[in-house]
Amino acid sequence: MSINEKSFELGSKRSVIRELFEYGKVRKTEIGADNVFDFSLGNPSVEPPEKVKETLNKLLATENQTLLHGYTSAQGDLATRQAVANSLNKLCDFKIPADLIYMTCGAAASLTVSLKAIVNNGDECIVFAPFFTEYKVFIENAGAKIVVSEPDESNFQIDFEDLKNKITEKTKAVIINSPNNPSGVVYTTETIVKLSEILGAKSKETGHTIYLISDEPYRELVYNGEKIPFVMNYYDDSIVCYSYSKSLSLPGERIGYIAVSPKAKEKRLYNAVCGAGRSLGFVCAPSLFQKLIAECAELMVDVSTYKENRDLLYENLQSFGYKCVKPDGAFYLLVNCFGDDANTFCEKAKKHELLVVPCDDFGIKGYVRIAYCVSRKTILNSLSAFKNLAKEYTK
């Protein structure tokens, strides 16, 4: 065997999201961009805060360029990590030191490094459907097995009885994502409290720590005016993975961090994170954007545009007969396929130039994801197509 077959498999077929995105690019060249309604990719459509541009220009104009683009400490520049810690403590009413922050190349790297730090071959990691498709790739790459806990479809909060049944002696970690991709659902404080109680009890029962990994790239993108519950306030053995991709609209710059709870029982956990980053080649996150974050960590994009898009799309689709899960955060809408197979539904949608993502790979059948982080014009122009598609099922 001359190559790694698993890597070949992953490289030969892009994720369903990327496949649709690439299809959309081709289709736009054929019939014009305004005639294709691409809701496939979660690419922010709101510009970064003005200070981000100002700070980048300042750094490029005034900083010593050799230092600006040079290596930082492996875990990230201290000034950046301190700014992240200060921002996190202010936002989440918590006290975490800079020495427990590890700067990363976005949330994907944060998750990959965190899993590598705690997982041994044969361990199991639980995720809650619907879940971001790449969790499976990250978990299996770390040497663990993915275990899917089914949701309570009445509200898409955690089904705790199902979770209890899924926890075994091999369970090493549980991953949560709130606000959720693809549903936009935000876990309530009651959900996080109950989850923490169960993981604490199961850790004692199994005789080993079960870690809670909270994937939070959409943490500030909430519409009800409330902060999402910060897991470290409820569960000691927790790790937070974060990216500025959505909060600052910088997805292509790949900048984020890992925060390790100072209350974790395993005091070597942060060192394991550092070691995992080293073994995976993820030391020294992008220097320029570390320096940007040092000055912009507390900034936030204007989420009002996403809320307006949500309301416009949700209300219209409901009126057309679609059953939608109303999102309280992120910028995705989970829509039932009228009882049809999701892939069949998406193929029918393509005939109306609607590009929506089937959720089978997200661990839930009969639903599609609509990423409404697009222009308002795109949503308005797409409504007749959505209406005509619905008529195929409701006539």
PDB file of N, CA and C in Angstrom, residues 1 18-20 26 45 54 85 96 104 114 137 147 183 210 256 259 267 283 289 294 371 391:
ATOM      1  N   MET A   1       0.860  -1.198   0.000  1.00  0.00           N
ATOM      2  CA  MET A   1       0.000   0.000   0.000  1.00  0.00           C
ATOM      3  C   MET A   1       0.890   1.240   0.000  1.00  0.00           C
ATOM      4  N   ARG A  18     -18.879  21.547   0.491  1.00  0.00           N
ATOM      5  CA  ARG A  18     -17.920  22.041  -0.497  1.00  0.00           C
ATOM      6  C   ARG A  18     -18.296  21.620  -1.911  1.00  0.00           C
ATOM      7  N   GLU A  19     -18.849  20.416  -2.047  1.00  0.00           N
ATOM      8  CA  GLU A  19     -19.289  19.965  -3.367  1.00  0.00           C
ATOM      9  C   GLU A  19     -20.359  20.903  -3.931  1.00  0.00           C
ATOM     10  N   LEU A  20     -21.327  21.279  -3.090  1.00  0.00           N
ATOM     11  CA  LEU A  20     -22.382  22.188  -3.524  1.00  0.00           C
ATOM     12  C   LEU A  20     -21.816  23.565  -3.844  1.00  0.00           C
ATOM     13  N   VAL A  26     -19.640  26.981 -10.623  1.00  0.00           N
ATOM     14  CA  VAL A  26     -19.749  26.643 -12.050  1.00  0.00           C
ATOM     15  C   VAL A  26     -21.081  27.126 -12.614  1.00  0.00           C
ATOM     16  N   SER A  45     -21.387  37.158   5.638  1.00  0.00           N
ATOM     17  CA  SER A  45     -21.704  38.178   4.640  1.00  0.00           C
ATOM     18  C   SER A  45     -21.682  39.586   5.231  1.00  0.00           C
ATOM     19  N   GLU A  54      -8.696  49.119  10.253  1.00  0.00           N
ATOM     20  CA  GLU A  54      -7.790  50.166  10.730  1.00  0.00           C
ATOM     21  C   GLU A  54      -6.563  49.565  11.420  1.00  0.00           C
ATOM     22  N   ALA A  85      -7.704  36.194  27.149  1.00  0.00           N
ATOM     23  CA  ALA A  85      -8.147  35.857  28.502  1.00  0.00           C
ATOM     24  C   ALA A  85      -8.976  36.989  29.098  1.00  0.00           C
ATOM     25  N   ILE A  96      -9.811  33.020  33.874  1.00  0.00           N
ATOM     26  CA  ILE A  96      -8.880  32.095  33.238  1.00  0.00           C
ATOM     27  C   ILE A  96      -7.594  32.852  32.919  1.00  0.00           C
ATOM     28  N   THR A 104      -4.603  29.224  17.933  1.00  0.00           N
ATOM     29  CA  THR A 104      -4.676  28.191  16.903  1.00  0.00           C
ATOM     30  C   THR A 104      -5.038  28.761  15.533  1.00  0.00           C
ATOM     31  N   SER A 114      -7.250  19.664  20.558  1.00  0.00           N
ATOM     32  CA  SER A 114      -7.869  19.263  21.825  1.00  0.00           C
ATOM     33  C   SER A 114      -8.119  17.763  21.869  1.00  0.00           C
ATOM     34  N   VAL A 137     -14.411  13.376  11.069  1.00  0.00           N
ATOM     35  CA  VAL A 137     -13.039  13.335  10.555  1.00  0.00           C
ATOM     36  C   VAL A 137     -12.048  13.604  11.678  1.00  0.00           C
ATOM     37  N   VAL A 147     -19.515   8.569  18.423  1.00  0.00           N
ATOM     38  CA  VAL A 147     -20.785   8.017  18.887  1.00  0.00           C
ATOM     39  C   VAL A 147     -21.810   9.155  18.819  1.00  0.00           C
ATOM     40  N   SER A 183     -28.365  23.739  13.054  1.00  0.00           N
ATOM     41  CA  SER A 183     -29.745  24.088  13.431  1.00  0.00           C
ATOM     42  C   SER A 183     -29.920  25.517  13.922  1.00  0.00           C
ATOM     43  N   ILE A 210     -14.428  12.353  32.001  1.00  0.00           N
ATOM     44  CA  ILE A 210     -15.049  12.568  30.694  1.00  0.00           C
ATOM     45  C   ILE A 210     -15.002  14.068  30.431  1.00  0.00           C
ATOM     46  N   GLY A 256      -7.903  31.461  15.919  1.00  0.00           N
ATOM     47  CA  GLY A 256      -8.771  31.100  17.026  1.00  0.00           C
ATOM     48  C   GLY A 256      -7.938  30.712  18.234  1.00  0.00           C
ATOM     49  N   ALA A 259      -9.093  27.282  25.092  1.00  0.00           N
ATOM     50  CA  ALA A 259      -9.051  27.691  26.493  1.00  0.00           C
ATOM     51  C   ALA A 259      -9.266  26.444  27.350  1.00  0.00           C
ATOM     52  N   LYS A 267      -4.073  18.329  35.913  1.00  0.00           N
ATOM     53  CA  LYS A 267      -3.300  19.571  35.857  1.00  0.00           C
ATOM     54  C   LYS A 267      -2.309  19.593  34.696  1.00  0.00           C
ATOM     55  N   VAL A 283       1.968  24.731  15.847  1.00  0.00           N
ATOM     56  CA  VAL A 283       2.553  25.757  16.710  1.00  0.00           C
ATOM     57  C   VAL A 283       2.570  27.092  15.972  1.00  0.00           C
ATOM     58  N   PHE A 289      -2.270  38.065  12.470  1.00  0.00           N
ATOM     59  CA  PHE A 289      -3.614  38.084  13.042  1.00  0.00           C
ATOM     60  C   PHE A 289      -3.617  37.853  14.552  1.00  0.00           C
ATOM     61  N   ALA A 294      -4.903  40.880  19.490  1.00  0.00           N
ATOM     62  CA  ALA A 294      -4.451  41.550  20.717  1.00  0.00           C
ATOM     63  C   ALA A 294      -5.146  42.898  20.888  1.00  0.00           C
ATOM     64  N   ALA A 371     -27.860  28.138   4.735  1.00  0.00           N
ATOM     65  CA  ALA A 371     -26.979  29.154   5.320  1.00  0.00           C
ATOM     66  C   ALA A 371     -27.451  30.523   4.834  1.00  0.00           C
ATOM     67  N   LYS A 391     -44.561  23.902  -3.667  1.00  0.00           N
ATOM     68  CA  LYS A 391     -45.776  23.501  -4.373  1.00  0.00           C
ATOM     69  C   LYS A 391     -45.659  22.086  -4.932  1.00  0.00           C
TER      70      LYS A 391
END
